[in-house]
Short mmCIF file of C-alpha atoms in Angstrom, two decimals:
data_model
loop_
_atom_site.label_atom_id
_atom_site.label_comp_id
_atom_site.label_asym_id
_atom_site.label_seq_id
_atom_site.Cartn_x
_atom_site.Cartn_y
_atom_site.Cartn_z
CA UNK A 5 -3.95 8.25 7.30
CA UNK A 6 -1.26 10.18 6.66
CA UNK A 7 -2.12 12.91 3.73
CA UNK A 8 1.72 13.96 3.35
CA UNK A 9 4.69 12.54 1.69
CA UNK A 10 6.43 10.41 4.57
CA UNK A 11 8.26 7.28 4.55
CA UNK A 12 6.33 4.41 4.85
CA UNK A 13 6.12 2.24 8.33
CA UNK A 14 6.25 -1.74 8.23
CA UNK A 15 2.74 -2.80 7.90
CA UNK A 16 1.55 0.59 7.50
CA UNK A 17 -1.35 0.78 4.79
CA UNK A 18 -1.74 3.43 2.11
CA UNK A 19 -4.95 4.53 1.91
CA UNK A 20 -6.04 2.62 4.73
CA UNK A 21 -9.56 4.40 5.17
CA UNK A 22 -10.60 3.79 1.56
CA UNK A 23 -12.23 0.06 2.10
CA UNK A 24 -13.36 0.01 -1.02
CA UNK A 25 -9.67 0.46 -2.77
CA UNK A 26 -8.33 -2.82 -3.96
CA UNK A 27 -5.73 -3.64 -1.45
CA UNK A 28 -2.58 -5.35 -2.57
CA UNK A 29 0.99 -6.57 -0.45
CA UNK A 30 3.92 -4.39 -0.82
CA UNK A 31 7.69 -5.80 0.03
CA UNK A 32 10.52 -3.30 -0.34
CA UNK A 33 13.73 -5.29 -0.90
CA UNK A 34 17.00 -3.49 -0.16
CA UNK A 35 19.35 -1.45 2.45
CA UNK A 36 17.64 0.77 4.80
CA UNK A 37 18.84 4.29 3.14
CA UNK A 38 16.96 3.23 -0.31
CA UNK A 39 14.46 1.54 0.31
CA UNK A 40 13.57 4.60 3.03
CA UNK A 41 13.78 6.90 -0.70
CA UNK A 42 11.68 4.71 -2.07
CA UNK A 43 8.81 4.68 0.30
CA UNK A 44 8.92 8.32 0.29
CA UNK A 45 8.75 8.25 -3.20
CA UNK A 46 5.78 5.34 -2.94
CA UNK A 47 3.85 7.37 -0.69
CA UNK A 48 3.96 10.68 -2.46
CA UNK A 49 3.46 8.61 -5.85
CA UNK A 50 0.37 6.78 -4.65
CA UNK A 51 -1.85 8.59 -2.32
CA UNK A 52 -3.99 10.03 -4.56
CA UNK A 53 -4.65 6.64 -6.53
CA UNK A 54 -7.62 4.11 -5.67
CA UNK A 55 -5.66 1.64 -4.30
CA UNK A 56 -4.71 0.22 -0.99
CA UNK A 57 -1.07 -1.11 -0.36
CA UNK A 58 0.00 -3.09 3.05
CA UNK A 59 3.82 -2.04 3.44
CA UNK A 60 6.69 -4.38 4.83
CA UNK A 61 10.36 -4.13 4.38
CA UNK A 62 13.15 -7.07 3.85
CA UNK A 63 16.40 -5.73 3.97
CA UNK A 64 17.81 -9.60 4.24
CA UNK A 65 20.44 -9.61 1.45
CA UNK A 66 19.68 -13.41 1.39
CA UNK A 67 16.25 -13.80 1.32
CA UNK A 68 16.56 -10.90 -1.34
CA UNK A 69 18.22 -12.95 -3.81
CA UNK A 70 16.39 -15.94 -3.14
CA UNK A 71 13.39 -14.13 -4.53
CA UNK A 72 14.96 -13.32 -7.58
CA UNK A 73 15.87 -9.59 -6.29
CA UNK A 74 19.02 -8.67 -8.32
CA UNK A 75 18.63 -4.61 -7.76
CA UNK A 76 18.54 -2.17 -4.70
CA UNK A 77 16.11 -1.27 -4.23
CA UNK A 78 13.13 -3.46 -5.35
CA UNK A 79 9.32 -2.95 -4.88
CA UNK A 80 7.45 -6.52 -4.87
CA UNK A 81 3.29 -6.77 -5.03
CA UNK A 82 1.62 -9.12 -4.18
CA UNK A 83 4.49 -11.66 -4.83
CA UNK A 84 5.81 -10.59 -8.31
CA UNK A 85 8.69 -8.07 -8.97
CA UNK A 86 7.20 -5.03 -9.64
CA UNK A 87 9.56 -2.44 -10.25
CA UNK A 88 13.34 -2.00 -9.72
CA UNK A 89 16.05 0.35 -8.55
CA UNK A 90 14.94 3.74 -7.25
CA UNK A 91 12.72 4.81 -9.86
CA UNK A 92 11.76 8.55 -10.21
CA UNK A 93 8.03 9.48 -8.62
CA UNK A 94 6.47 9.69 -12.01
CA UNK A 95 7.60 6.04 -12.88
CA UNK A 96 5.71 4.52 -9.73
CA UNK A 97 2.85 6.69 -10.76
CA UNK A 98 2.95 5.28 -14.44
CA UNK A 99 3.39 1.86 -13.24
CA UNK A 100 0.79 1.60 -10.67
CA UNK A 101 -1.77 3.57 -13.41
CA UNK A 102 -1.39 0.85 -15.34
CA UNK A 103 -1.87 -1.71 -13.15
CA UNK A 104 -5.29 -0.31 -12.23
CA UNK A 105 -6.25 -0.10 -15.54
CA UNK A 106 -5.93 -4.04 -15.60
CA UNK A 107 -8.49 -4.62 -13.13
#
């Protein structure tokens, strides 16, 4: 899609044309000014990993802590917390590196 940093649209996919990525559900949790720094972040963090993520935002401060979200912003995959607060670019990189190196 997209090759530049942008900020992500709901149920926009990274990587969309790469079928053969592993694809896994994104959730940002949080107010619309940080989470919209964080998909920036996400996007320009990402894109050049094998992986696939479906976007969606929840900026429901109820549903938020009803998921166990205690920090603005917060990146959930595929149901589990996966990181929090608005984390530099290299510590999304780092974190989703080693989640591919798990499967």
């Amino acid at each position: 899609m997209n090759e530049a940093c942008h900020e992500m649209s709901k149920g926009e996919v990274l990587n969309a044309a790469h079928t053969e990525y592993p694809l896994f559900e994104g959730v940002l949790y949080g107010d619309r000014v940080s989470t919209a720094k964080f998909s920036k972040r996400l996007s320009c963090s990402i894109k050049h990993l094998p992986i696939r993520v479906s976007f969606d935002y929840e900026y429901d401060t109820l549903k938020a802590v009803e998921a166990g979200i205690t920090k603005d912003p917060t990146f959930v995959l595929n149901g589990e917390i996966f990181l929090e607060g608005l984390v530099q670019a290299e510590e999304i990189t780092r974190a989703f590196g080693e989640l591919l190196q798990k499967i």
